[in-house]
Short mmCIF file of C-alpha atoms in Angstrom, two decimals:
data_model
loop_
_atom_site.label_atom_id
_atom_site.label_comp_id
_atom_site.label_asym_id
_atom_site.label_seq_id
_atom_site.Cartn_x
_atom_site.Cartn_y
_atom_site.Cartn_z
CA MET A 1 6.59 31.40 8.57
CA SER A 2 8.54 29.41 5.99
CA LEU A 3 9.47 26.68 8.51
CA TRP A 4 5.86 26.51 9.70
CA VAL A 5 4.59 25.99 6.16
CA HIS A 6 7.18 23.24 5.63
CA VAL A 7 5.85 21.44 8.72
CA LEU A 8 2.25 21.85 7.57
CA ALA A 9 3.05 20.53 4.08
CA CYS A 10 4.78 17.49 5.58
CA ALA A 11 1.86 16.81 7.93
CA PHE A 12 -0.57 17.19 5.04
CA GLY A 13 1.32 14.62 2.97
CA LEU A 14 1.25 12.20 5.91
CA GLY A 15 -2.47 11.67 5.40
CA SER A 16 -2.15 10.59 1.77
CA TRP A 17 -1.40 6.89 2.33
CA VAL A 18 -1.29 6.36 6.09
CA ALA A 19 -4.68 4.58 6.24
CA VAL A 20 -4.09 1.85 3.64
CA ASN A 21 -0.47 1.35 4.70
CA GLY A 22 -1.69 1.00 8.27
CA LEU A 23 -4.19 -1.68 7.28
CA TRP A 24 -1.53 -3.74 5.54
CA VAL A 25 0.92 -3.69 8.46
CA GLU A 26 -1.87 -4.56 10.93
CA LEU A 27 -3.06 -7.60 8.96
CA PRO A 28 -0.89 -10.08 10.93
CA LEU A 29 -3.11 -9.39 13.95
CA ILE A 30 -6.39 -9.03 12.07
CA VAL A 31 -6.23 -12.35 10.19
CA THR A 32 -6.32 -14.25 13.49
CA VAL A 33 -9.69 -12.68 14.39
CA LEU A 34 -11.80 -12.15 11.26
CA PRO A 35 -13.55 -15.14 9.65
CA GLU A 36 -11.77 -14.82 6.28
CA GLY A 37 -8.51 -15.71 7.99
CA TRP A 38 -5.61 -16.13 5.60
CA ASP A 39 -7.81 -15.20 2.61
CA LEU A 40 -8.26 -11.65 3.94
CA PRO A 41 -5.40 -10.01 1.95
CA SER A 42 -6.86 -11.22 -1.36
CA HIS A 43 -10.14 -9.50 -0.47
CA LEU A 44 -8.29 -6.29 0.40
CA THR A 45 -6.51 -6.12 -2.96
CA VAL A 46 -9.86 -6.22 -4.78
CA ILE A 47 -11.48 -3.65 -2.45
CA ILE A 48 -8.57 -1.23 -2.94
CA GLN A 49 -8.86 -1.56 -6.70
CA LEU A 50 -12.60 -0.82 -6.50
CA ALA A 51 -11.76 2.37 -4.58
CA ASN A 52 -10.13 3.76 -7.72
CA LEU A 53 -13.67 4.90 -8.47
CA GLY A 54 -12.73 8.04 -6.51
CA PRO A 55 -9.95 9.34 -8.78
CA LEU A 56 -11.97 8.26 -11.81
CA LEU A 57 -14.88 10.47 -10.75
CA VAL A 58 -12.56 13.39 -9.97
CA THR A 59 -10.85 13.08 -13.36
CA MET A 60 -14.21 12.93 -15.14
CA ALA A 61 -15.40 16.01 -13.23
CA HIS A 62 -12.33 17.93 -14.37
CA ARG A 63 -12.93 16.81 -17.94
CA LEU A 64 -16.61 17.73 -17.97
CA CYS A 65 -16.36 20.90 -15.87
CA ARG A 66 -13.05 22.41 -16.86
CA GLY A 67 -11.92 25.11 -14.47
CA ARG A 68 -14.94 24.77 -12.19
CA VAL A 69 -13.77 21.90 -9.94
CA ARG A 70 -11.75 23.01 -6.92
CA GLU A 71 -9.52 20.61 -4.99
CA SER A 72 -10.09 22.14 -1.55
CA PRO A 73 -13.66 20.87 -0.96
CA VAL A 74 -12.75 17.40 -2.25
CA VAL A 75 -9.64 17.20 -0.07
CA SER A 76 -11.57 18.33 3.01
CA GLY A 77 -14.31 15.81 2.29
CA VAL A 78 -12.09 12.77 1.78
CA LEU A 79 -9.91 13.56 4.82
CA ALA A 80 -12.98 14.00 7.02
CA LEU A 81 -14.32 10.73 5.63
CA GLY A 82 -10.99 9.10 6.46
CA VAL A 83 -11.06 10.30 10.07
CA LEU A 84 -14.63 9.06 10.51
CA SER A 85 -13.83 5.70 8.90
CA CYS A 86 -10.81 5.15 11.17
CA VAL A 87 -12.88 5.96 14.26
CA LEU A 88 -15.64 3.59 13.16
CA LEU A 89 -13.06 0.94 12.27
CA ALA A 90 -11.66 1.08 15.81
CA THR A 91 -15.08 0.21 17.21
CA LEU A 92 -16.69 -1.94 14.50
CA TRP A 93 -13.89 -3.88 12.78
CA ARG A 94 -14.80 -7.15 14.55
CA ARG A 95 -18.49 -6.96 13.52
CA THR A 96 -19.52 -9.67 11.08
CA SER A 97 -22.72 -10.73 9.33
CA TRP A 98 -23.93 -13.70 7.33
CA PHE A 99 -23.90 -13.26 3.57
CA LEU A 100 -24.36 -15.97 0.92
CA GLY A 101 -24.29 -18.64 3.58
CA GLN A 102 -20.97 -17.56 5.12
CA GLU A 103 -19.86 -15.25 7.90
CA ARG A 104 -18.32 -12.12 6.39
CA SER A 105 -16.38 -9.16 7.79
CA THR A 106 -18.84 -6.68 6.30
CA ALA A 107 -17.99 -3.77 8.60
CA PHE A 108 -14.26 -4.16 8.02
CA PHE A 109 -14.68 -4.42 4.24
CA ALA A 110 -17.02 -1.42 3.98
CA LEU A 111 -14.80 0.83 6.10
CA THR A 112 -11.69 -0.37 4.27
CA PHE A 113 -13.32 0.74 1.02
CA PHE A 114 -13.84 4.27 2.35
CA LEU A 115 -10.25 4.44 3.64
CA ALA A 116 -8.97 3.24 0.27
CA LEU A 117 -11.20 5.85 -1.36
CA LEU A 118 -9.35 8.54 0.62
CA ASP A 119 -5.91 7.29 -0.39
CA CYS A 120 -6.83 6.71 -4.02
CA THR A 121 -8.41 10.15 -4.38
CA SER A 122 -5.37 11.77 -2.77
CA SER A 123 -3.42 10.90 -5.93
CA VAL A 124 -5.44 13.37 -7.99
CA THR A 125 -6.28 16.08 -5.42
CA PHE A 126 -3.50 16.54 -2.86
CA LEU A 127 -0.68 17.39 -5.26
CA PRO A 128 -2.72 19.77 -7.45
CA PHE A 129 -3.58 21.67 -4.26
CA MET A 130 0.12 21.79 -3.29
CA MET A 131 0.93 23.28 -6.69
CA GLN A 132 -0.52 26.54 -5.37
CA LEU A 133 2.57 26.83 -3.16
CA PRO A 134 6.24 27.31 -4.15
CA ALA A 135 8.28 24.24 -5.10
CA LYS A 136 10.20 24.11 -1.81
CA TYR A 137 6.95 23.27 0.01
CA VAL A 138 6.06 20.60 -2.54
CA THR A 139 9.26 18.80 -1.56
CA SER A 140 8.13 18.81 2.08
CA TYR A 141 4.81 17.35 0.99
CA PHE A 142 6.61 14.39 -0.62
CA ILE A 143 8.57 13.85 2.59
CA GLY A 144 5.23 13.53 4.37
CA GLU A 145 4.04 11.10 1.68
CA GLY A 146 7.04 8.91 2.39
CA LEU A 147 6.40 9.06 6.12
CA SER A 148 2.85 7.82 5.51
CA GLY A 149 4.39 4.44 4.76
CA LEU A 150 7.21 4.61 7.30
CA VAL A 151 5.30 5.73 10.41
CA PRO A 152 2.63 2.96 10.46
CA GLY A 153 5.35 0.37 9.94
CA LEU A 154 7.37 1.65 12.90
CA VAL A 155 4.27 1.84 15.11
CA ALA A 156 3.33 -1.72 14.12
CA LEU A 157 6.81 -2.91 15.07
CA ALA A 158 6.42 -1.24 18.48
CA GLN A 159 3.00 -2.84 18.85
CA GLY A 160 4.34 -6.37 18.67
CA VAL A 161 2.75 -9.25 16.86
CA GLY A 162 0.49 -10.96 19.33
CA MET A 163 3.22 -13.55 19.75
CA ALA A 164 2.04 -17.15 19.80
CA HIS A 165 3.39 -20.26 21.46
CA CYS A 166 2.36 -23.90 21.48
CA VAL A 167 0.76 -25.36 24.60
CA ASN A 168 -0.47 -28.81 25.55
CA VAL A 169 -4.23 -28.88 26.16
CA SER A 170 -5.94 -31.85 27.75
CA GLN A 171 -8.80 -33.42 25.82
CA SER A 172 -11.25 -35.99 27.14
CA SER A 173 -11.55 -39.13 25.06
CA ALA A 174 -14.80 -40.19 23.47
CA ASN A 175 -15.29 -43.23 25.77
CA GLY A 176 -14.54 -41.29 28.94
CA SER A 177 -11.19 -42.97 29.58
CA ASP A 178 -7.97 -41.19 30.41
CA PRO A 179 -7.81 -37.76 28.79
CA GLY A 180 -5.36 -37.16 26.00
CA PHE A 181 -3.34 -34.11 25.07
CA ALA A 182 -3.34 -31.94 21.97
CA ILE A 183 -1.04 -29.11 20.95
CA GLN A 184 -2.80 -25.81 20.32
CA THR A 185 -1.69 -22.30 19.46
CA GLU A 186 -2.05 -19.74 22.23
CA TYR A 187 -1.82 -16.09 21.18
CA LEU A 188 -0.18 -13.56 23.46
CA PRO A 189 -1.59 -10.04 23.48
CA PRO A 190 0.29 -7.28 21.64
CA ASN A 191 1.73 -4.29 23.47
CA PHE A 192 -1.43 -2.37 22.54
CA SER A 193 -4.63 -3.43 20.83
CA THR A 194 -5.73 -3.19 17.23
CA GLU A 195 -8.37 -0.67 18.35
CA VAL A 196 -5.62 1.61 19.64
CA PHE A 197 -3.74 1.23 16.34
CA PHE A 198 -6.81 2.27 14.36
CA GLY A 199 -7.21 5.20 16.75
CA PHE A 200 -3.63 6.16 15.88
CA LEU A 201 -4.55 6.10 12.17
CA ALA A 202 -7.53 8.36 12.93
CA LEU A 203 -5.20 10.77 14.76
CA MET A 204 -2.72 10.87 11.86
CA THR A 205 -5.53 11.53 9.38
CA ALA A 206 -6.93 14.26 11.65
CA VAL A 207 -3.46 15.86 11.81
CA SER A 208 -3.39 15.87 8.01
CA LEU A 209 -6.85 17.47 7.90
CA ALA A 210 -5.80 20.17 10.39
CA ALA A 211 -2.62 20.84 8.41
CA PHE A 212 -4.65 21.18 5.22
CA ALA A 213 -7.01 23.64 6.90
CA ALA A 214 -4.01 25.70 7.99
CA LEU A 215 -2.44 25.59 4.51
CA THR A 216 -5.62 27.01 2.98
CA ARG A 217 -5.07 30.09 5.16
CA VAL A 218 -1.45 30.65 4.19
CA PRO A 219 -1.21 34.12 2.58
CA ARG A 220 -0.66 33.95 -1.17
CA THR A 221 1.17 37.14 -1.96
CA TYR A 222 2.98 35.62 -4.93
CA GLN A 223 2.07 34.52 -8.44
CA LEU A 224 4.13 31.74 -9.91
CA SER A 225 3.98 29.84 -13.16
CA THR A 226 3.12 26.18 -12.75
CA GLU A 227 6.05 25.30 -14.96
CA ASN A 228 8.39 26.36 -12.15
CA LEU A 229 6.62 24.72 -9.24
CA VAL A 230 8.15 21.29 -9.78
CA PRO A 231 11.76 21.70 -10.91
CA GLU A 232 13.62 18.93 -12.64
CA SER A 233 15.46 18.10 -9.40
CA ASP A 234 12.14 17.09 -7.84
CA SER A 235 11.27 14.65 -10.60
CA VAL A 236 12.00 11.51 -8.61
CA PRO A 237 9.90 12.13 -5.48
CA SER A 238 7.05 13.51 -7.55
CA VAL A 239 6.32 10.11 -9.04
CA CYS A 240 7.30 8.05 -6.00
CA TYR A 241 3.76 7.38 -4.94
CA GLY A 242 2.12 8.37 -8.20
CA VAL A 243 3.06 5.04 -9.73
CA ASP A 244 2.38 3.00 -6.59
CA ALA A 245 -1.10 1.60 -7.16
CA LYS A 246 -1.68 -0.30 -3.98
CA GLY A 247 -4.23 2.42 -3.67
CA SER A 248 -3.18 4.80 -6.41
CA GLY A 249 -5.47 6.09 -9.04
CA GLY A 250 -2.80 6.88 -11.59
CA GLY A 251 -3.78 10.53 -11.31
CA GLU A 252 -4.18 12.42 -14.56
CA GLU A 253 -4.39 15.63 -12.55
CA ARG A 254 -0.91 14.96 -11.27
CA VAL A 255 0.22 14.68 -14.86
CA GLN A 256 -1.34 18.02 -15.71
CA SER A 257 0.43 19.85 -12.88
CA ARG A 258 3.34 20.73 -15.15
CA PRO A 259 3.47 20.83 -18.93
CA LEU A 260 5.70 18.07 -20.23
CA LEU A 261 7.56 18.50 -23.48
CA ALA A 262 7.89 15.54 -25.80
CA LYS A 263 11.37 14.04 -25.73
CA PRO A 264 11.37 11.17 -28.20
CA GLY A 265 14.43 9.41 -26.82
CA HIS A 266 13.19 5.80 -26.87
CA SER A 267 12.31 3.47 -29.70
CA ALA A 268 9.02 1.61 -29.96
CA SER A 269 10.63 -1.60 -28.69
CA GLN A 270 12.15 0.22 -25.71
CA LEU A 271 8.78 1.78 -24.85
CA ALA A 272 7.15 -1.64 -25.12
CA PHE A 273 9.75 -2.99 -22.68
CA ILE A 274 9.15 -0.09 -20.29
CA TYR A 275 5.37 -0.49 -20.33
CA GLY A 276 5.76 -4.23 -19.92
CA MET A 277 7.79 -3.59 -16.76
CA VAL A 278 5.12 -1.19 -15.50
CA VAL A 279 2.36 -3.77 -15.96
CA TRP A 280 4.37 -6.61 -14.46
CA VAL A 281 5.81 -4.70 -11.49
CA ASN A 282 2.46 -3.25 -10.44
CA GLY A 283 0.67 -6.54 -11.03
CA ALA A 284 3.16 -8.32 -8.78
CA THR A 285 3.38 -5.72 -6.01
CA ASN A 286 -0.27 -4.69 -5.91
CA GLY A 287 -2.15 -7.88 -6.77
CA LEU A 288 -0.31 -11.17 -7.10
CA LEU A 289 1.95 -11.25 -4.04
CA PRO A 290 -0.09 -9.28 -1.45
CA SER A 291 -2.96 -11.75 -1.96
CA VAL A 292 -0.85 -14.65 -0.68
CA GLN A 293 1.39 -12.96 1.88
CA THR A 294 -0.31 -14.79 4.74
CA TYR A 295 0.30 -18.18 3.09
CA SER A 296 3.88 -17.21 2.37
CA CYS A 297 4.79 -15.95 5.86
CA MET A 298 2.35 -17.38 8.39
CA PRO A 299 3.77 -20.95 8.37
CA TYR A 300 7.00 -19.46 9.72
CA GLY A 301 5.14 -17.87 12.64
CA HIS A 302 3.47 -14.61 13.51
CA LEU A 303 6.78 -12.83 14.09
CA ALA A 304 7.91 -13.56 10.53
CA TYR A 305 4.57 -12.40 9.13
CA HIS A 306 4.54 -9.23 11.17
CA LEU A 307 8.13 -8.31 10.29
CA SER A 308 7.50 -9.05 6.60
CA ALA A 309 4.44 -6.79 6.50
CA ALA A 310 5.98 -3.95 8.52
CA LEU A 311 9.46 -3.91 6.98
CA ALA A 312 8.11 -4.29 3.45
CA SER A 313 5.96 -1.22 4.08
CA VAL A 314 9.08 0.65 5.20
CA ALA A 315 11.03 -0.57 2.14
CA ASN A 316 8.83 1.41 -0.24
CA PRO A 317 9.66 4.94 1.03
CA VAL A 318 13.29 3.89 1.54
CA ALA A 319 13.46 2.88 -2.12
CA CYS A 320 11.97 6.25 -3.07
CA VAL A 321 14.64 8.08 -1.07
CA ILE A 322 17.39 6.00 -2.70
CA ALA A 323 15.94 6.75 -6.13
CA MET A 324 15.91 10.45 -5.27
CA PHE A 325 19.64 10.54 -4.46
CA ARG A 326 20.90 7.71 -6.70
CA PRO A 327 18.75 7.71 -9.86
CA LYS A 328 19.71 5.24 -12.60
CA ARG A 329 17.81 5.46 -15.90
CA SER A 330 19.59 2.61 -17.71
CA LEU A 331 16.96 0.20 -19.05
CA VAL A 332 19.43 -2.67 -18.71
CA PHE A 333 20.01 -1.83 -15.05
CA LEU A 334 16.27 -1.48 -14.38
CA GLY A 335 15.62 -4.75 -16.21
CA VAL A 336 18.15 -6.52 -13.97
CA LEU A 337 16.55 -5.04 -10.84
CA CYS A 338 13.12 -6.08 -12.13
CA PHE A 339 14.40 -9.61 -12.70
CA LEU A 340 15.99 -9.81 -9.23
CA GLY A 341 12.84 -8.47 -7.57
CA SER A 342 10.79 -11.01 -9.53
CA VAL A 343 13.08 -13.81 -8.31
CA PHE A 344 12.39 -12.83 -4.70
CA GLY A 345 8.69 -12.57 -5.55
CA GLY A 346 8.84 -16.04 -7.11
CA TYR A 347 10.37 -17.41 -3.90
CA ASN A 348 7.58 -15.81 -1.89
CA MET A 349 4.95 -17.28 -4.22
CA ALA A 350 6.60 -20.71 -4.07
CA MET A 351 6.54 -20.68 -0.27
CA ALA A 352 2.86 -19.72 -0.40
CA ALA A 353 2.15 -22.63 -2.76
CA MET A 354 3.97 -25.00 -0.38
CA SER A 355 1.95 -23.79 2.62
CA PRO A 356 1.53 -25.06 5.28
CA CYS A 357 4.91 -26.79 4.91
CA PRO A 358 7.35 -24.41 3.16
CA LEU A 359 11.10 -24.79 3.03
CA LEU A 360 13.07 -24.41 6.27
CA GLN A 361 9.90 -24.19 8.34
CA GLY A 362 10.59 -24.03 12.06
CA SER A 363 14.12 -22.68 11.66
CA ALA A 364 15.46 -19.20 12.30
CA LEU A 365 17.13 -19.30 8.87
CA GLY A 366 13.80 -19.90 7.14
CA GLU A 367 12.19 -17.00 9.01
CA ALA A 368 15.08 -14.66 8.17
CA ILE A 369 15.01 -15.63 4.48
CA ILE A 370 11.26 -15.07 4.05
CA VAL A 371 11.44 -11.66 5.77
CA MET A 372 14.41 -10.54 3.68
CA SER A 373 12.80 -11.90 0.53
CA TRP A 374 9.68 -9.77 1.09
CA VAL A 375 11.73 -6.67 1.91
CA LEU A 376 13.96 -7.04 -1.16
CA PHE A 377 10.99 -7.88 -3.40
CA THR A 378 9.21 -4.68 -2.34
CA GLY A 379 12.29 -2.47 -2.29
CA LEU A 380 13.73 -3.49 -5.68
CA LEU A 381 10.44 -3.26 -7.55
CA SER A 382 9.57 0.03 -5.84
CA TYR A 383 12.83 1.50 -7.15
CA VAL A 384 11.95 0.24 -10.64
CA LYS A 385 8.49 1.82 -10.42
CA VAL A 386 9.95 5.17 -9.45
CA MET A 387 12.59 5.27 -12.18
CA VAL A 388 10.23 4.03 -14.90
CA GLY A 389 7.82 6.81 -13.93
CA VAL A 390 10.66 9.35 -14.20
CA ILE A 391 11.67 8.06 -17.65
CA LEU A 392 8.11 8.22 -18.98
CA ARG A 393 7.53 11.63 -17.43
CA ASP A 394 10.42 12.99 -19.45
CA GLU A 395 9.30 11.17 -22.60
CA SER A 396 6.02 13.04 -23.12
CA HIS A 397 2.72 13.97 -21.52
CA SER A 398 0.87 11.12 -23.23
CA ALA A 399 3.57 8.64 -22.18
CA LEU A 400 2.90 9.37 -18.54
CA VAL A 401 -0.85 9.13 -19.09
CA TRP A 402 -0.36 5.67 -20.59
CA CYS A 403 1.90 4.86 -17.65
CA GLY A 404 -1.01 5.49 -15.30
CA ALA A 405 -3.21 3.25 -17.44
CA ALA A 406 -0.56 0.51 -17.36
CA VAL A 407 -0.27 0.84 -13.58
CA GLN A 408 -3.99 0.30 -13.12
CA ALA A 409 -4.13 -2.49 -15.73
CA GLY A 410 -1.33 -4.40 -14.01
CA SER A 411 -2.81 -3.93 -10.54
CA LEU A 412 -6.26 -4.98 -11.70
CA LEU A 413 -4.98 -8.04 -13.58
CA GLY A 414 -2.98 -9.16 -10.54
CA SER A 415 -5.92 -8.79 -8.18
CA VAL A 416 -8.46 -10.42 -10.51
CA THR A 417 -6.09 -13.33 -11.21
CA MET A 418 -5.41 -14.16 -7.57
CA PHE A 419 -8.88 -13.69 -6.10
CA PRO A 420 -10.45 -16.83 -7.64
CA LEU A 421 -7.29 -18.88 -7.10
CA VAL A 422 -7.34 -18.05 -3.39
CA ASN A 423 -11.05 -17.85 -2.59
CA ILE A 424 -12.78 -20.10 -5.15
CA TYR A 425 -10.33 -22.81 -6.17
CA HIS A 426 -8.44 -22.76 -2.82
CA LEU A 427 -5.07 -23.51 -4.37
CA PHE A 428 -3.31 -22.20 -1.25
CA GLN A 429 -3.73 -24.12 2.00
CA ALA A 430 -3.74 -22.63 5.48
CA GLY A 431 -2.22 -24.37 8.45
CA ASP A 432 -1.40 -23.98 12.11
CA VAL A 433 2.18 -23.55 13.24
CA CYS A 434 1.65 -25.82 16.25
CA SER A 435 -0.69 -28.54 15.01
CA THR A 436 0.40 -28.92 11.38
CA THR A 437 2.56 -32.01 10.85
CA CYS A 438 4.96 -31.72 7.94
CA PRO A 439 7.00 -34.57 6.44
CA SER A 440 10.62 -34.46 7.46
#
């Protein structure tokens, strides 16, 4: 029975972030089809931020109706909504309509909002439900949360990238003389389609829903104090995704799961430094850089873009695991990691600004550097996010509440800053790997 509950808890946690993580790793194939093209990631960052309406409503309901709001109906509802949205996404994601004089991916945007609503709301409903079980099962839940980022990345790697190659295409001249030739990009099909990938996301979300239904039927023959449900040894994984706002709501309910005693161990200047890191790290990882990932990676080819998206998604749970076994609370050490991660982020942003002719374009070295830069950028800053959350959790209850506010403020500022730069002022230029001519 104990092993079975561990498996159910892990499967339940799998549904917390699998949908949004799956969308990000599938973008290298989607941007070649939908009319927004390379601007699509900047739209997604804004949509995901809007989906934080879900945890806001849940938090308000708990405030206004203390003790009368149960997590089970909300969890069942959002998971069922996630399954339905994935199924509809598999069939409707290519549908477009004209809006404000331009062709828009209305179906994809609407369904993305509902999927983001699931993942955002999971921050404030899934863990409070798991607090009804002993701490050993909560650990299994966090393993599933980590897999929700790892599994889509591995499946996307197996899918392939829709590899492209350059071909000569004959073109007739305007005066009917001898035809000329032009180089065009020809996309090769992936190992399986985007529709199948979205079907896989629907299956994973359905597995999470079934696991949740089974967990609600686990006999509760024990009464435990909530203070003992999350021991100090579980402090690192408990904030691993709680401070990751690519779809996170910051989750005040997660904060309330265990009373936190005030430990005034940091000065005002140190706290200002910590909150500054929270705002900057989340602004960079959830708004600034994701908005321009296509411009940063696509000039190096679809393989580089696909590997950057998939491996960066894997880097987040890996960083959480490292933080769990090798935690370092030194502010100097975290500041150095934040600086190094920002350097890699700056390189990624610089390559996006230089698009369609970034450094070392067309070379294997350039492709390797941009992939590693994205992986290290995500991994280093993810470690910082985890450890900063742990530090603030041990500081006081209000410190962690303000941490959630700083997470959302940083994510929102990053998204709002980049959206007009990408979509209104068009500071970043798209190009074609085959037809773009760059100065030597």
